[in-house]
GROMACS .gro file of C-alpha atoms in nm:
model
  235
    1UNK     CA    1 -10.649   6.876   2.298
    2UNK     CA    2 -10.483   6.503   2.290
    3UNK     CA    3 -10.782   6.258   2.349
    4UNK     CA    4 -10.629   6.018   2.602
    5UNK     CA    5 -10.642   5.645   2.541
    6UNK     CA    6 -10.842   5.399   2.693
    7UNK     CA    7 -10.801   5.010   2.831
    8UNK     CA    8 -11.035   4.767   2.841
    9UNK     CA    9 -11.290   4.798   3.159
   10UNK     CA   10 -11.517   4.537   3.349
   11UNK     CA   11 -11.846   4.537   3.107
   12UNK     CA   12 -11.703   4.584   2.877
   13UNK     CA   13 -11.635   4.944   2.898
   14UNK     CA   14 -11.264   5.128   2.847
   15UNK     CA   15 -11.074   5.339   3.064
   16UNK     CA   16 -10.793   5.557   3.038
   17UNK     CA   17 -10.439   5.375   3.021
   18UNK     CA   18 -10.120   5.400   2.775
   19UNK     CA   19 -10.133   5.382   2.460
   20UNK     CA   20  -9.948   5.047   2.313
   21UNK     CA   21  -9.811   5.000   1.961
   22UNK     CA   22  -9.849   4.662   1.797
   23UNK     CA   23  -9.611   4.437   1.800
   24UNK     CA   24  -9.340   4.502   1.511
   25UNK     CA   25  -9.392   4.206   1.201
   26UNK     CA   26  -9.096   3.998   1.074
   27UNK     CA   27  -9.179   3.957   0.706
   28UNK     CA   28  -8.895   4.203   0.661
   29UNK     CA   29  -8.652   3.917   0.798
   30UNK     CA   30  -8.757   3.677   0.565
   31UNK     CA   31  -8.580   3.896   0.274
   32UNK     CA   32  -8.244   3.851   0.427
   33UNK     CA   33  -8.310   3.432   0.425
   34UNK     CA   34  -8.423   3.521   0.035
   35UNK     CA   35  -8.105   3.699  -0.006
   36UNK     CA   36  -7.911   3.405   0.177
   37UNK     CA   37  -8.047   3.160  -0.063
   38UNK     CA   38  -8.056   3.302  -0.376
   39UNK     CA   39  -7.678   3.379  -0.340
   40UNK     CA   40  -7.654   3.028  -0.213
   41UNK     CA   41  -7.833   2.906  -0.546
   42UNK     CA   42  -7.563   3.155  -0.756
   43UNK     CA   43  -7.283   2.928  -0.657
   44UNK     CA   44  -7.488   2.609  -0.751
   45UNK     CA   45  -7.612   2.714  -1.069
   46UNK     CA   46  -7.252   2.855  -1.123
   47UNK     CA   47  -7.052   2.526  -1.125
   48UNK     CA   48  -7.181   2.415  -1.478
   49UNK     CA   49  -7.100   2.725  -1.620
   50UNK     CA   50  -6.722   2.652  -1.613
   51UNK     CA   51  -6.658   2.317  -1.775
   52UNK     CA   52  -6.288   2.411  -1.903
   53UNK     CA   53  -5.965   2.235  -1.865
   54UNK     CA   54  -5.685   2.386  -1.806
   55UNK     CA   55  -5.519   2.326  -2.097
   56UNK     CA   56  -5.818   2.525  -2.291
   57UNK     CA   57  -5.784   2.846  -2.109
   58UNK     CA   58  -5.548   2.997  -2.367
   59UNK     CA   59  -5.840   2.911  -2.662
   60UNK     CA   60  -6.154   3.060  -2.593
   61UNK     CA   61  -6.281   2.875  -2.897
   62UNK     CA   62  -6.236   2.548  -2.700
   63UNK     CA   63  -6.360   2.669  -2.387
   64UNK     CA   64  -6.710   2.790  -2.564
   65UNK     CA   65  -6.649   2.429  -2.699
   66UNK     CA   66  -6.702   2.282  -2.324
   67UNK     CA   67  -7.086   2.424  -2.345
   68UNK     CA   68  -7.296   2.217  -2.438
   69UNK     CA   69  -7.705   2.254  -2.453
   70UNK     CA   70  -7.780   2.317  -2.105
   71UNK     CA   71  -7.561   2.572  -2.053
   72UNK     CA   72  -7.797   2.899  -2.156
   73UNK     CA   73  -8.054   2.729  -1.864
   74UNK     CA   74  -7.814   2.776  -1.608
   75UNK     CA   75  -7.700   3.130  -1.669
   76UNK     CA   76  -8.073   3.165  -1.655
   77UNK     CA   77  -8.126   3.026  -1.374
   78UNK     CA   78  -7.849   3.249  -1.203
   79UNK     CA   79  -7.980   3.553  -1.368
   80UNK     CA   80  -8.334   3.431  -1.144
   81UNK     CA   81  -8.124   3.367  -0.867
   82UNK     CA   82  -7.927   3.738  -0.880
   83UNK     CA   83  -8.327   3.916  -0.897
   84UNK     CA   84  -8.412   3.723  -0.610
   85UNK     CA   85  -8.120   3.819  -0.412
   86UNK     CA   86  -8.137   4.201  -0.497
   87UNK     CA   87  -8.515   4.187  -0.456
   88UNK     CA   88  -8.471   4.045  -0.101
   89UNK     CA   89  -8.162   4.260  -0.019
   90UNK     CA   90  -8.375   4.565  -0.034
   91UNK     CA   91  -8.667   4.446   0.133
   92UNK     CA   92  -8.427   4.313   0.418
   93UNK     CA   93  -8.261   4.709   0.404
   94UNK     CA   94  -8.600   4.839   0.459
   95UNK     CA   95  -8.717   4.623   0.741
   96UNK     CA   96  -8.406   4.658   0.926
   97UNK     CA   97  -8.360   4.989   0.900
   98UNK     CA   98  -8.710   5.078   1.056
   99UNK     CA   99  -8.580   4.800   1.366
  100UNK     CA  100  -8.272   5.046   1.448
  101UNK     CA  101  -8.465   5.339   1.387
  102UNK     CA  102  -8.631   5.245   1.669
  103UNK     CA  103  -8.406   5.099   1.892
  104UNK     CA  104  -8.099   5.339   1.858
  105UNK     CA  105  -8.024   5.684   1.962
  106UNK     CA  106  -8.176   5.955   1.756
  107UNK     CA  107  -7.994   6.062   1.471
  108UNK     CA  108  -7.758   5.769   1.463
  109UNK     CA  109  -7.600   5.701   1.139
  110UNK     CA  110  -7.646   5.298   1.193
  111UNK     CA  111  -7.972   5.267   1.060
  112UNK     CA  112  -7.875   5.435   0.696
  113UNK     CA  113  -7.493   5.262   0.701
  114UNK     CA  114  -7.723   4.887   0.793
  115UNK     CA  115  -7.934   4.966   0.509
  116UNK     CA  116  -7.692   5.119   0.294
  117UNK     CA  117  -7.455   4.816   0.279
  118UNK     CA  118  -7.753   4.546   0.184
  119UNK     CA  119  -7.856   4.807  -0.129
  120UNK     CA  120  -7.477   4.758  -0.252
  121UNK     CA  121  -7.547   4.428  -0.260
  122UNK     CA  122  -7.873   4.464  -0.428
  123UNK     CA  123  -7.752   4.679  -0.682
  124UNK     CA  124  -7.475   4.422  -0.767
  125UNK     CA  125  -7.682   4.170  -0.770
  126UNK     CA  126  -7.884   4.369  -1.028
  127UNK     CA  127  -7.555   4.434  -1.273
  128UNK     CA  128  -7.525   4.042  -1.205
  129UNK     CA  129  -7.871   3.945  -1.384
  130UNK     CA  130  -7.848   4.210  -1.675
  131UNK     CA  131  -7.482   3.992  -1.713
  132UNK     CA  132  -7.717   3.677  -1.722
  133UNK     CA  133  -7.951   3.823  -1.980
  134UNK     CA  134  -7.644   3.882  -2.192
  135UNK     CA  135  -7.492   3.567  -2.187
  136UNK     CA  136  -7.788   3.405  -2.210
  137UNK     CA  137  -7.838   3.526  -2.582
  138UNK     CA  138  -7.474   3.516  -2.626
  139UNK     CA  139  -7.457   3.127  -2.573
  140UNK     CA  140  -7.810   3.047  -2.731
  141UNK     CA  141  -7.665   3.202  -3.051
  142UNK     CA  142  -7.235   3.132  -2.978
  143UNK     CA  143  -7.204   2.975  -3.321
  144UNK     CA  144  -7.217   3.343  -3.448
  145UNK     CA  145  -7.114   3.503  -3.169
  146UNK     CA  146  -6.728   3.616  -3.130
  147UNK     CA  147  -6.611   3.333  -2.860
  148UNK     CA  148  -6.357   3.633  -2.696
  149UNK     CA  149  -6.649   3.802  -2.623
  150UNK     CA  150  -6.846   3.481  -2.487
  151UNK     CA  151  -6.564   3.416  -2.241
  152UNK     CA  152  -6.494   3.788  -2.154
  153UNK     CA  153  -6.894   3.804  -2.049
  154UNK     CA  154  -6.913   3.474  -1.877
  155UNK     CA  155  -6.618   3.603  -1.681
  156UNK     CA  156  -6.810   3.945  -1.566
  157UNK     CA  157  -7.065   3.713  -1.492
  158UNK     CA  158  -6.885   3.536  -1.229
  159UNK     CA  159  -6.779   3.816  -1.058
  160UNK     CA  160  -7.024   4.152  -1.069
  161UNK     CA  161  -7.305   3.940  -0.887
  162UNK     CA  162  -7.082   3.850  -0.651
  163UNK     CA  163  -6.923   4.134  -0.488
  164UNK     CA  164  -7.121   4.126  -0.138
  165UNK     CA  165  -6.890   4.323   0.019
  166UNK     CA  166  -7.106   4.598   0.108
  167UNK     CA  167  -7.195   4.390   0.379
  168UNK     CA  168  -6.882   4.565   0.526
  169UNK     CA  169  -7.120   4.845   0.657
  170UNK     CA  170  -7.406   4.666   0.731
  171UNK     CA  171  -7.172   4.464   0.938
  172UNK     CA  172  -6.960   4.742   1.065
  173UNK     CA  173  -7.309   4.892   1.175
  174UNK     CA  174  -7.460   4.635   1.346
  175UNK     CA  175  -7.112   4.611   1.591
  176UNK     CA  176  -7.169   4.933   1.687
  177UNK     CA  177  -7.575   4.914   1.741
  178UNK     CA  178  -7.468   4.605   1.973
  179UNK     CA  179  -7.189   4.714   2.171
  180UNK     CA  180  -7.235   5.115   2.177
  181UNK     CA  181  -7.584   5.182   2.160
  182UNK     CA  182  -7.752   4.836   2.265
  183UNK     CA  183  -7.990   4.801   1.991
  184UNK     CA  184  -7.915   4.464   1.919
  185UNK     CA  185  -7.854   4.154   2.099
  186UNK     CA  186  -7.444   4.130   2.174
  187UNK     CA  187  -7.414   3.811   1.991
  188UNK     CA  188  -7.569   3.957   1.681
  189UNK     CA  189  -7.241   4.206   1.717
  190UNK     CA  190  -7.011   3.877   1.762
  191UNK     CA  191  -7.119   3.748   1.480
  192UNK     CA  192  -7.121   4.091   1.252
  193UNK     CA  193  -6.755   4.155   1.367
  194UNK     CA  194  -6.657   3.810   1.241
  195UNK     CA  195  -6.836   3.796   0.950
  196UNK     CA  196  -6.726   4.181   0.853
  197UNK     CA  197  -6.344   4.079   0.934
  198UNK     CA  198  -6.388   3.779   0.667
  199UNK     CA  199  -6.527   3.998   0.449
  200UNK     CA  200  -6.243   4.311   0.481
  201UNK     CA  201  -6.004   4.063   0.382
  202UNK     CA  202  -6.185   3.952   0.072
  203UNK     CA  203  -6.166   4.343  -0.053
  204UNK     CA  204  -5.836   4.393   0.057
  205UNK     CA  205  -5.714   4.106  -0.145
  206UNK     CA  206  -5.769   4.009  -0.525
  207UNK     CA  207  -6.056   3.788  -0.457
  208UNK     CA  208  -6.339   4.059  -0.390
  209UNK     CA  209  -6.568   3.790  -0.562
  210UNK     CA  210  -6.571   3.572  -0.236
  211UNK     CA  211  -6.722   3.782  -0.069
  212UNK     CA  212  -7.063   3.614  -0.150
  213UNK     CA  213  -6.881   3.278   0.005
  214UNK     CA  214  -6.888   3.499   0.356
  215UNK     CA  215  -7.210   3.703   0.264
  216UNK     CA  216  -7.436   3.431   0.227
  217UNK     CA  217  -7.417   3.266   0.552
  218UNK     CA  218  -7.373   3.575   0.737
  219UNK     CA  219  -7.722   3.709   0.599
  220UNK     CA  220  -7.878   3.398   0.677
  221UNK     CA  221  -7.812   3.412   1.010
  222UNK     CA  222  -7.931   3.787   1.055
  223UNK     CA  223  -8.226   3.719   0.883
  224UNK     CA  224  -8.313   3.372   1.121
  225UNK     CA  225  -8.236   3.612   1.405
  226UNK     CA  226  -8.508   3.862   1.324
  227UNK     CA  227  -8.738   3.624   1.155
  228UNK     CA  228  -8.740   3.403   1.489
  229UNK     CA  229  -8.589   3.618   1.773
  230UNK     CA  230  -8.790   3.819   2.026
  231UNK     CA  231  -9.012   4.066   1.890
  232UNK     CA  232  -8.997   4.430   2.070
  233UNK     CA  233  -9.261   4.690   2.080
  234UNK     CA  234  -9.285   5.054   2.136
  235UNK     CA  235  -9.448   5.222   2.410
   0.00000   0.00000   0.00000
């Protein structure tokens, strides 16, 4: 027999009443802002990592040339920056997963396709550091390393890591949990459909690597809007 629950009483005593489920936390959110910045930080650290001229492109000798002491720092400091993405990626996955659990229709598939496009990320994000860990030996030792094979990783490096374009479904997913099922505030919709068209053309076209130019900002913003937005609870 369900024991029912009980609401505070004058002296102190408690009477019966609904039962109310705490409030719903927002660390969660915070590991889309990770996400945000870390990929943020990838471009940064990125920019030192191609010193060539033009003219060197056909010599990878010369281009491995261009590197000078530094350079091994900075692919380490993207491989940090790649963890801390795909570390924050699935945490965000997690968290907002259990939000449209809650809020949409049962047995939607927009909770799983939210999630699912964030752990793309994460998982490219992981390929990207265990690039960084490889280069990073490669250039600390490139006097007896094969240059070709320097220039070929460095390469992978600036692209596997970047491929955010899995956002497409977390996007995709949170249009539909706005304007079909209400689950989300409309603008949060607004801005997925924007951000996911941005992103569709990236794929579509040979520049899939952009799509951390779109991804960043757009998880930024989703993560602000959970971390700071209204908080719901269940009843």
């Amino acid at each position: 027999m369900a024991v029912p629950q009980t609401e505070p009483m004058a002296g102190g005593r408690r009477g019966p009443g609904p039962a109310r489920a705490p409030a719903e936390g927002r660390g969660w959110a915070w590991g889309g802002v990770l996400t945000a910045l870390a990929g943020l930080l990838v471009i940064v650290t990125a920019g030192p990592l191609w010193p060539y001229d033009e003219a060197d492109i056909r010599d990878s000798a010369r281009m491995v040339g261009r590197f000078d002491g530094a350079t091994a720092w900075w692919v380490f400091a993207t491989q940090i920056a790649f963890t801390a993405a795909a570390l924050g990626a699935v945490v965000f996955a997690a968290g907002l997963r259990r939000r449209l659990d809650r809020q949409c229709p049962a047995g939607s598939l927009v909770p799983a396709l939210a999630a699912s496009g964030l752990l793309l990320v994460a998982v490219m994000n992981l390929v990207g550091a265990g690039m960084g860990t490889e280069m990073f030996h490669d250039i600390t030792n490139r006097d007896a390393t094969d240059p070709d094979m320097i220039i070929s990783g460095m390469t992978q490096l600036g692209t596997y890591g970047w491929l955010w374009s899995g956002l497409l479904l977390t996007a995709g997913a949170l249009v539909v949990a706005a304007f079909r099922q209400g689950a989300v505030s409309r603008w949060i919709g607004v801005i997925s459909a924007l951000f996911g068209f941005l992103l569709l053309i990236t794929q579509v076209t040979p520049f899939q690597y952009m799509a951390l130019f779109v991804g960043f900002p757009y998880l930024l913003v989703l993560g602000a809007a959970f971390a700071f937005g209204r908080t719901r609870t269940t009843e």
